[in-house]
PDB file of C-alpha atoms in Angstrom:
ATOM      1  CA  UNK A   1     -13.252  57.289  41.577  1.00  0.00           C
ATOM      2  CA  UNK A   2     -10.940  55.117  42.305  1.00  0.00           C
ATOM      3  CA  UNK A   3     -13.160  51.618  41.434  1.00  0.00           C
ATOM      4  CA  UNK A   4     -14.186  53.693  38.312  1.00  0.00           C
ATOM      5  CA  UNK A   5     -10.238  53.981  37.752  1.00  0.00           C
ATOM      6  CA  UNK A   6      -9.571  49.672  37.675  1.00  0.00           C
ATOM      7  CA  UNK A   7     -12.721  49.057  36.356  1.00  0.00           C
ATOM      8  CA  UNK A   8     -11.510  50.919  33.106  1.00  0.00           C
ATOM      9  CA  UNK A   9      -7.719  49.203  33.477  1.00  0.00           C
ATOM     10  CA  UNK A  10      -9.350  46.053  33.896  1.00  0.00           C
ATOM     11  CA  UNK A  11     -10.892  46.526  30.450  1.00  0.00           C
ATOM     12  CA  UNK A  12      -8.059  47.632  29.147  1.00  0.00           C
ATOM     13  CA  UNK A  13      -5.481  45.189  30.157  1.00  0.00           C
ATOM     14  CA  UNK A  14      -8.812  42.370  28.566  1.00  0.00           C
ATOM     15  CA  UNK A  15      -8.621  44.288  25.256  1.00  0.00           C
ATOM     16  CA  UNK A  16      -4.936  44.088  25.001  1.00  0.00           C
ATOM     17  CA  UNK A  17      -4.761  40.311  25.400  1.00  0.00           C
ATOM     18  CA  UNK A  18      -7.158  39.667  23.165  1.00  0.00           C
ATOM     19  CA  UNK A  19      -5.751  41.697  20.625  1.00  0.00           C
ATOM     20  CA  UNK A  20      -2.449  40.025  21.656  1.00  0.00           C
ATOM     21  CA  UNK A  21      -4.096  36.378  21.575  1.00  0.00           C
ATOM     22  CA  UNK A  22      -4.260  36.229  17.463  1.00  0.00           C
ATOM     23  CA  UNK A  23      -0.565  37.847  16.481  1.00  0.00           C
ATOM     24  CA  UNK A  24       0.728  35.419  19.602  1.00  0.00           C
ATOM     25  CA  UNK A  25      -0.320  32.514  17.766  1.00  0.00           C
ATOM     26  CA  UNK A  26       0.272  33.608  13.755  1.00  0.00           C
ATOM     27  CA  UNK A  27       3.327  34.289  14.618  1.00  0.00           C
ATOM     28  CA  UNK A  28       3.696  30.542  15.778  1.00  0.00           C
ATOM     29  CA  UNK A  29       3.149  29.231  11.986  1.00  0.00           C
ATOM     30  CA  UNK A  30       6.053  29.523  10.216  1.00  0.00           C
ATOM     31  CA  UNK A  31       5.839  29.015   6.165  1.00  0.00           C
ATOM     32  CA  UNK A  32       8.159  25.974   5.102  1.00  0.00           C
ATOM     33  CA  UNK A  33       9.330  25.252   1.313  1.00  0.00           C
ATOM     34  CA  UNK A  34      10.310  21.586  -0.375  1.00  0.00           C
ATOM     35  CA  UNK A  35      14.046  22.008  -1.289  1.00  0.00           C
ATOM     36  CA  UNK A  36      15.170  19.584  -4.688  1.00  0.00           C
ATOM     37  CA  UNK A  37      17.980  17.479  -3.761  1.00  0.00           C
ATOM     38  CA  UNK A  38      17.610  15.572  -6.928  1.00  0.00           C
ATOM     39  CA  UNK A  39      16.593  15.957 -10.129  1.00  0.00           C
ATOM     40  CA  UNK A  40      16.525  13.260 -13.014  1.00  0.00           C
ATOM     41  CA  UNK A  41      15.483  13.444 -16.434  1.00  0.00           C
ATOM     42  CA  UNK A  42      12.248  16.465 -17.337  1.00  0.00           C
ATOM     43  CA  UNK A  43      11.392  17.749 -14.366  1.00  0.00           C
ATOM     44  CA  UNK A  44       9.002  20.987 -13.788  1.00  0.00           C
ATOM     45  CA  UNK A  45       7.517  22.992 -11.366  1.00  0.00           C
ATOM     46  CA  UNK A  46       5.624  26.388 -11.394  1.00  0.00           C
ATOM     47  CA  UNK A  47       4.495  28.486  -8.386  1.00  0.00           C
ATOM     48  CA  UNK A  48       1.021  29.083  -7.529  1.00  0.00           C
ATOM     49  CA  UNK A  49       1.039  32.111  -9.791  1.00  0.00           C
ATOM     50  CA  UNK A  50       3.680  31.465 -12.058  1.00  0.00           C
ATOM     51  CA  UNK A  51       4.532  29.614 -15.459  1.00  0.00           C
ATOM     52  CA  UNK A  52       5.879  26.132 -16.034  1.00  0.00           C
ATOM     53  CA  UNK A  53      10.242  26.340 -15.647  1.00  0.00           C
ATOM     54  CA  UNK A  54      12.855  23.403 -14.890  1.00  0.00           C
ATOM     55  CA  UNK A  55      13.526  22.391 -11.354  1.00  0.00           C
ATOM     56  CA  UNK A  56      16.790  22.084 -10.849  1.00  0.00           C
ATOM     57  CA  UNK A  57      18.891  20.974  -7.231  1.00  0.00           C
ATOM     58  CA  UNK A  58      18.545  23.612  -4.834  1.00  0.00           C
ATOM     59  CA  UNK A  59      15.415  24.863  -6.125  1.00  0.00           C
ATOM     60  CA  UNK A  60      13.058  25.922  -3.475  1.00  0.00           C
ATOM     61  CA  UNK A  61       9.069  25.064  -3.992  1.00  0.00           C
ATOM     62  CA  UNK A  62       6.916  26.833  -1.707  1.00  0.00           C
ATOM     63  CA  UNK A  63       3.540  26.243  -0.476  1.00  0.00           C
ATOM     64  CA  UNK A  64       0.793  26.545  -3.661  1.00  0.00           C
ATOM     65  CA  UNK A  65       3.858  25.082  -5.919  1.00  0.00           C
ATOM     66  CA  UNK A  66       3.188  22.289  -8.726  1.00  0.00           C
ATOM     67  CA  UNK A  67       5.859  19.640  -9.471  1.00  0.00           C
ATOM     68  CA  UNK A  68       5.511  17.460 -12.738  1.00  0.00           C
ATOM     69  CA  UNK A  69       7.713  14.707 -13.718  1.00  0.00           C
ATOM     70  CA  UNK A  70       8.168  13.182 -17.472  1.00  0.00           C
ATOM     71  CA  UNK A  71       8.955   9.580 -19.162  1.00  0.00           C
ATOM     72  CA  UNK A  72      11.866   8.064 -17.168  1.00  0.00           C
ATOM     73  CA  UNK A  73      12.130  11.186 -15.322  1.00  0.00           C
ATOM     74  CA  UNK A  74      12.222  11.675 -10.846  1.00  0.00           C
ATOM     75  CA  UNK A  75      13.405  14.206  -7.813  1.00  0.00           C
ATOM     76  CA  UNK A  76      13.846  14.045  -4.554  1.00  0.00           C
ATOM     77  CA  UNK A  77      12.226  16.678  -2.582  1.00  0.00           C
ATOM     78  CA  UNK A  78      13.227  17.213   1.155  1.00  0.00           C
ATOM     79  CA  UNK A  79      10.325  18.763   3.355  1.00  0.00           C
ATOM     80  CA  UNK A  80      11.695  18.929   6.868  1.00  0.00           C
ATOM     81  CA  UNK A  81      12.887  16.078   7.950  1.00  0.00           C
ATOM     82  CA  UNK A  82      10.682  14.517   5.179  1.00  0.00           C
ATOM     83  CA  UNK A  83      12.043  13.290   2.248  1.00  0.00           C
ATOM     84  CA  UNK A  84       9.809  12.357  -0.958  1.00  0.00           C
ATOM     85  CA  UNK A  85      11.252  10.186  -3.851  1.00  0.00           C
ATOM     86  CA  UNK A  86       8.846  11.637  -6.917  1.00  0.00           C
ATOM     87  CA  UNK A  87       8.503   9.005 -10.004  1.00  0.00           C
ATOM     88  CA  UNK A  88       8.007   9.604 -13.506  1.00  0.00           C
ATOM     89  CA  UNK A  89       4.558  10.774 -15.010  1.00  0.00           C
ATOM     90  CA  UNK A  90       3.862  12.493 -11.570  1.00  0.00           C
ATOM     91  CA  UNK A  91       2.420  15.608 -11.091  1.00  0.00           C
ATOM     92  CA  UNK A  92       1.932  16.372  -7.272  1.00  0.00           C
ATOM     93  CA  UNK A  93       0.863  20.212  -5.481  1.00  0.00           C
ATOM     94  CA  UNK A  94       2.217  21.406  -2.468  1.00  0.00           C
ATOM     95  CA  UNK A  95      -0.851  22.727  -0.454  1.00  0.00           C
ATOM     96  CA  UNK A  96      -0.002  23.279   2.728  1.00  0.00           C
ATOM     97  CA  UNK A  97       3.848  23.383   4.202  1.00  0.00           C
ATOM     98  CA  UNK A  98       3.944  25.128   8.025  1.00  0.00           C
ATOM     99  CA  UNK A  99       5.506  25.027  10.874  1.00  0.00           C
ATOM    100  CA  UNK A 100       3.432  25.777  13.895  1.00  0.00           C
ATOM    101  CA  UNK A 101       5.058  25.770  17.093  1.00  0.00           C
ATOM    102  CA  UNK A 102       6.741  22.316  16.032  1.00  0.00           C
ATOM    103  CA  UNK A 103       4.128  20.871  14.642  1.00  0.00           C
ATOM    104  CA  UNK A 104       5.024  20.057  11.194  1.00  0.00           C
ATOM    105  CA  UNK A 105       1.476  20.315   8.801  1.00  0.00           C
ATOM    106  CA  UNK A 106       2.393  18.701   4.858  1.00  0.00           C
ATOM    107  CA  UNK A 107      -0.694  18.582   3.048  1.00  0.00           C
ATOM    108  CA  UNK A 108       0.190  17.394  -0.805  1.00  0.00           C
ATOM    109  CA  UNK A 109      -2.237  16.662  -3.761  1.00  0.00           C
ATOM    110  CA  UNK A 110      -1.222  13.626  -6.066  1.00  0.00           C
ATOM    111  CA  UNK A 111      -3.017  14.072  -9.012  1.00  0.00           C
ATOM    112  CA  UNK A 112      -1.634  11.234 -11.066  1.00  0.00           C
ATOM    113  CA  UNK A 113       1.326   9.077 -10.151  1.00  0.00           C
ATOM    114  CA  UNK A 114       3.575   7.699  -7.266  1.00  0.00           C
ATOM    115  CA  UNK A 115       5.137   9.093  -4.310  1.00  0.00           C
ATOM    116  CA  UNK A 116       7.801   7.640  -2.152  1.00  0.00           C
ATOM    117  CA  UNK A 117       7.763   8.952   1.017  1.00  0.00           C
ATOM    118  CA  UNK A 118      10.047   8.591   4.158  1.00  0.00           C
ATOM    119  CA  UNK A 119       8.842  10.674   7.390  1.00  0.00           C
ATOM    120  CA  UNK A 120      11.277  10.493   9.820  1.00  0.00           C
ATOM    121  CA  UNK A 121       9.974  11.012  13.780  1.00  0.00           C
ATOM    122  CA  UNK A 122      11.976  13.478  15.789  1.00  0.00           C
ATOM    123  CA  UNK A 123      12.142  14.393  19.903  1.00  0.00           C
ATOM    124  CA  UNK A 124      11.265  18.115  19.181  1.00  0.00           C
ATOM    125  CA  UNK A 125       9.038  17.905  16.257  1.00  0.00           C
ATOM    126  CA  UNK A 126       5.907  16.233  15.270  1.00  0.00           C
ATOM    127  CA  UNK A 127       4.942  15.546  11.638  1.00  0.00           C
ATOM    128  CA  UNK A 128       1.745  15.716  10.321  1.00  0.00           C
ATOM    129  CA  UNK A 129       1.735  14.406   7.228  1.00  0.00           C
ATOM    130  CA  UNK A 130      -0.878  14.054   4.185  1.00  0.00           C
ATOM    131  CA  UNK A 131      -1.065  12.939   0.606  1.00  0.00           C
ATOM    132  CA  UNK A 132      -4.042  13.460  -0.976  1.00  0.00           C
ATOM    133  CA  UNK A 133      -5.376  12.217  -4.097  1.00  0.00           C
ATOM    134  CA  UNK A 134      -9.004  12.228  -5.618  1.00  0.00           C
ATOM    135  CA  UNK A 135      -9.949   9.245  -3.832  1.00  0.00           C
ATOM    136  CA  UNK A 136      -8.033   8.657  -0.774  1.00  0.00           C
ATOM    137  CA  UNK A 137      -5.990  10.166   1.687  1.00  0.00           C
ATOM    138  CA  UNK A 138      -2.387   8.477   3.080  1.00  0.00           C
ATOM    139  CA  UNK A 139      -1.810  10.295   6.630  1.00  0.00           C
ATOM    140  CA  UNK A 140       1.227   9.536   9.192  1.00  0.00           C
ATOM    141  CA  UNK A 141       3.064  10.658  11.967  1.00  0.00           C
ATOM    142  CA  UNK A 142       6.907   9.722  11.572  1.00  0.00           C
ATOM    143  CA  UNK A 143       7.129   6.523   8.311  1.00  0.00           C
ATOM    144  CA  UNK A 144       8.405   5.512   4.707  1.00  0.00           C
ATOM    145  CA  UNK A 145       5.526   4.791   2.251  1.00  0.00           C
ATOM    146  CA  UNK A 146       4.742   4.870  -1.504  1.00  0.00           C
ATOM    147  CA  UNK A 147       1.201   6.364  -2.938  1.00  0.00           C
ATOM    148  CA  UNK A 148       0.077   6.622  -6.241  1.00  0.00           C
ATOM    149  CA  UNK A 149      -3.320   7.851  -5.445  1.00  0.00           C
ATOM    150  CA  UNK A 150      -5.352   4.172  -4.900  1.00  0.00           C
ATOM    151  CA  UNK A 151      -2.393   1.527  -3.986  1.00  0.00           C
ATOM    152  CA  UNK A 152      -0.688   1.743  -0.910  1.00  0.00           C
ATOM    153  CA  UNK A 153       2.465   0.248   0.183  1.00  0.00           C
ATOM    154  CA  UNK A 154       3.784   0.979   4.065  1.00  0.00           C
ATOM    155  CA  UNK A 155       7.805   0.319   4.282  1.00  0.00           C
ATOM    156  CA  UNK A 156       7.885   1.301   7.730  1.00  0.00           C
ATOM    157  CA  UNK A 157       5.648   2.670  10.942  1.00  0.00           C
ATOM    158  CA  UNK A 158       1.674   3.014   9.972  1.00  0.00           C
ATOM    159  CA  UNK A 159      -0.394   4.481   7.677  1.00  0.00           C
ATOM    160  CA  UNK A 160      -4.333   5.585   8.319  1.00  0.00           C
ATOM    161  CA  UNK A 161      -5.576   5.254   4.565  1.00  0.00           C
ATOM    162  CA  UNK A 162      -8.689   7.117   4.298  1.00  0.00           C
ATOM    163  CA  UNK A 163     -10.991   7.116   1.095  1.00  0.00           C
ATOM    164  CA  UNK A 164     -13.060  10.426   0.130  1.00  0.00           C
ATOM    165  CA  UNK A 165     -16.180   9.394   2.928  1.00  0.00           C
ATOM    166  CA  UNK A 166     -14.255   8.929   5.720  1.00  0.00           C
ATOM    167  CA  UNK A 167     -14.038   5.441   5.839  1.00  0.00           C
ATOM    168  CA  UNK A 168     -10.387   4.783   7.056  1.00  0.00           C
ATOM    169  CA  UNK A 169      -8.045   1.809   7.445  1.00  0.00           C
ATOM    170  CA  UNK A 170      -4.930   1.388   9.341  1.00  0.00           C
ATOM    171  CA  UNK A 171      -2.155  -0.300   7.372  1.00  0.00           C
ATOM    172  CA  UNK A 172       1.209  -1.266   9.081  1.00  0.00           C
ATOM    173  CA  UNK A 173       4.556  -1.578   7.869  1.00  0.00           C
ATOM    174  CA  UNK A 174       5.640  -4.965   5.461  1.00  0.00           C
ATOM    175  CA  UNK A 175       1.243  -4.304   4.472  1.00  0.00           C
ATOM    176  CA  UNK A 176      -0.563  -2.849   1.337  1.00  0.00           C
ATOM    177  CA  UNK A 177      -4.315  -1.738   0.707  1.00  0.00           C
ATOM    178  CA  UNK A 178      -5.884  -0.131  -1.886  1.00  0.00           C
ATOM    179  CA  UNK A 179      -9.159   2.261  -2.248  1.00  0.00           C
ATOM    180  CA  UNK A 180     -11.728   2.193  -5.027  1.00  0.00           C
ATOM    181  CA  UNK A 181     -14.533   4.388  -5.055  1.00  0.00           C
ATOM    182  CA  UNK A 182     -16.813   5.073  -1.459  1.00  0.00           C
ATOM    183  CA  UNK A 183     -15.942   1.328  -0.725  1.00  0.00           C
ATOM    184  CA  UNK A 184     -13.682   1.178   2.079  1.00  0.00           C
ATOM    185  CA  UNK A 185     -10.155   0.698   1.487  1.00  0.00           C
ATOM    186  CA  UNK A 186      -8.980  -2.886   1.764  1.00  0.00           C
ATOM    187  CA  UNK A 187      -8.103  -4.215   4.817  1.00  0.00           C
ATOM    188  CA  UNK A 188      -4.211  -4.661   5.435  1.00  0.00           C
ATOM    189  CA  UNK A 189      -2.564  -7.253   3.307  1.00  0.00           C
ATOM    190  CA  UNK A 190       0.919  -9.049   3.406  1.00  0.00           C
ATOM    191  CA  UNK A 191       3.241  -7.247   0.541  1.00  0.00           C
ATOM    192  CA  UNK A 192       5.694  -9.064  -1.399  1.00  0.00           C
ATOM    193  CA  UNK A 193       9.507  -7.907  -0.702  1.00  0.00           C
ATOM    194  CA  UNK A 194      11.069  -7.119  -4.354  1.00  0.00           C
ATOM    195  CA  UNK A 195      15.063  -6.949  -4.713  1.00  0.00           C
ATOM    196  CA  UNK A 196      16.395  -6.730  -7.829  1.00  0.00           C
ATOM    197  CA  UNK A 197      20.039  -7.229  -9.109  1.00  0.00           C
ATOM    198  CA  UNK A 198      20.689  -5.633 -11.785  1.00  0.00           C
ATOM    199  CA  UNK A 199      24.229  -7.231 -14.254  1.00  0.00           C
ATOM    200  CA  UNK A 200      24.476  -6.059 -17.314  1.00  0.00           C
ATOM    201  CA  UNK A 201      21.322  -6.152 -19.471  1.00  0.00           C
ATOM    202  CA  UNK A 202      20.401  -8.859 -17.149  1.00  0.00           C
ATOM    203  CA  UNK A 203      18.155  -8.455 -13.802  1.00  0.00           C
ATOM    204  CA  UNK A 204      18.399 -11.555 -11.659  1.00  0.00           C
ATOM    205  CA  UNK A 205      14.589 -10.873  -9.820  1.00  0.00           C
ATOM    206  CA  UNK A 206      13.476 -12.604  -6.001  1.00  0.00           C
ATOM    207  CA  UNK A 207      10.257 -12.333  -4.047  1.00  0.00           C
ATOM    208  CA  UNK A 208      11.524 -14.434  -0.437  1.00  0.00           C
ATOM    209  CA  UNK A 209      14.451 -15.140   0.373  1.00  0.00           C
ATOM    210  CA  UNK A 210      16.045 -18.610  -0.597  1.00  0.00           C
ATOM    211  CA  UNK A 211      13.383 -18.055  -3.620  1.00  0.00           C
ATOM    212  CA  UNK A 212      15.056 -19.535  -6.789  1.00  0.00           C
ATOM    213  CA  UNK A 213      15.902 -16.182  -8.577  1.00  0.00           C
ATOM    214  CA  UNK A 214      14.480 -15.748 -12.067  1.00  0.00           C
ATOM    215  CA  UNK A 215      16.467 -14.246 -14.890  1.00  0.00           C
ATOM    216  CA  UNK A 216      15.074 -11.359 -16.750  1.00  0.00           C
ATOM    217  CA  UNK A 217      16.432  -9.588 -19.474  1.00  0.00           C
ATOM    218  CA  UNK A 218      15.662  -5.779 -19.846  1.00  0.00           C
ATOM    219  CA  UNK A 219      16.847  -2.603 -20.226  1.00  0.00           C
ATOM    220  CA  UNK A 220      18.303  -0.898 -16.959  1.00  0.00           C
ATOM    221  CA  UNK A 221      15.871   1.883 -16.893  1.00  0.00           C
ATOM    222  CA  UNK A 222      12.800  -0.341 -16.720  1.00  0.00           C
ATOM    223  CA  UNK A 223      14.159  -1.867 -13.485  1.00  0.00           C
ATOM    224  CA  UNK A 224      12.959  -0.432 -10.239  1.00  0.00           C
ATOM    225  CA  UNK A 225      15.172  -1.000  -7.083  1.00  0.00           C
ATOM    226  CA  UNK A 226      13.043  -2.095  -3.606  1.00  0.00           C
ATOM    227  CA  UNK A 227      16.188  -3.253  -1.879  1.00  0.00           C
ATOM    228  CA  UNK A 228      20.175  -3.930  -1.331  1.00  0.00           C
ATOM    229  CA  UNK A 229      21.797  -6.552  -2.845  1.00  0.00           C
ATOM    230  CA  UNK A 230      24.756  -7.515  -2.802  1.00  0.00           C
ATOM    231  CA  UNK A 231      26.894  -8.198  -6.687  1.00  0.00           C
ATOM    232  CA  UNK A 232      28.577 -11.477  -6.726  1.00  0.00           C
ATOM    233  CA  UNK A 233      30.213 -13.159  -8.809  1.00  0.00           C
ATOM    234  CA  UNK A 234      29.009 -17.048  -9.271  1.00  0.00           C
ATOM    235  CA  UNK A 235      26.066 -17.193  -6.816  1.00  0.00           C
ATOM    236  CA  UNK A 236      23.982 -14.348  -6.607  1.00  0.00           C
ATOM    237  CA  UNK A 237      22.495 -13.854  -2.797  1.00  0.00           C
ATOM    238  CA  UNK A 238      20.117 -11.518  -2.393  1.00  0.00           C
ATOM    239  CA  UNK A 239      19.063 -10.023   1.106  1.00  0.00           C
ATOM    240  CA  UNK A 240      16.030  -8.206   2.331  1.00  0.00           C
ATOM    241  CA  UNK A 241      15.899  -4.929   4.509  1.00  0.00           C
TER     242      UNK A 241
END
């Protein structure tokens, strides 16, 4: 009687850990949401469900959530301690944003256009971190990069650059690579540093440092900025991050 009596608590006490097992780790994965911190210009998102309405700052975007940018248009969208700088003529969806047990999982979808983004590492949190297009794949763990579905740039830390077989390529930071087609991407190459000053209708544009600048005259919203410098009067320097 009394094995009969454990045998049937030991059975019981199996069935109610494995029934505990599942909720235990669902309720690990907490949903996350990208929060607007800046808006510029036409700038629209719509839920997974939902119609097409402005984004404005503050606006939370969760997971399944479309943003689309228009001419001379941008945000900034803050994802954790992820921040992405979205250009004009971008349209990018938010597949996947969770938290599990610390583990930060960003999937995105570029469909056309260019993403900035800066992952920042943390003691308590790991990020992983994907943008998708069509073609390839940009993945990290704690860096600052820009996408627009085939070109990569990598600011800072590495990025594994994957086209749609498989094929991948690590690309470090100050490096760019591209992907076209099943051909595997292009191995790591030296990127130019850009700074651009920016007086007037005038941008005074360097490539290396000591570089003899060259003048350029456009209009100020055709000038992108890649880094600091410094406005002087006289003699322009201009300094690289």
């Amino acid at each position: 009687m009394g094995k009969n009596t454990d045998k049937r608590m030991r059975v019981l006490l199996l069935a109610v850990v494995t029934l505990l097992i599942p909720f235990g780790i669902y309720a690990q994965a907490d949903d996350l949401q990208a929060v607007a911190r800046s808006v510029s210009g036409e700038v629209e998102y719509r839920t997974a469900d939902g119609d097409w309405q402005p984004l404005e700052v503050g606006d939370s975007l969760p997971k399944g959530a479309t943003i689309s940018t228009g001419f001379h248009s941008s945000a900034v969208l803050e994802i954790g301690q992820a921040v992405l700088e979205v250009a004009a003529l971008s349209r990018m969806t938010l597949d996947e944003l969770v938290d599990r047990g610390g583990v930060i999982e960003t999937d995105l979808f570029l469909e056309v256009g260019r993403i900035r983004a800066d992952v920042k590492r943390t003691s308590n949190r790991r990020q992983n971190f994907r943008l998708r297009s069509t073609v390839a794949t940009a993945a990290v763990r704690g860096t600052s990069f820009s996408f627009d579905g085939r070109n990569l740039q990598v600011y800072e830390g590495v990025v594994a650059l994957s086209n749609s077989s498989g094929r991948t390529a690590l690309i470090p930071a100050g490096n760019k690579s591209s992907v076209s087609g099943s051909e595997a991407p292009l191995k790591a190459q030296r990127a130019a540093q850009e700074a651009v000053l920016v007086v007037h209708d005038t941008a005074i544009k360097a490539t290396e440092p000591g570089e003899q600048a060259e003048i350029l005259v456009v209009e100020d919203d055709a000038i992108e900025f890649d880094a600091d410098v410094p406005i002087s009067t006289g003699t322009v320097v201009v300094e690289f991050e």
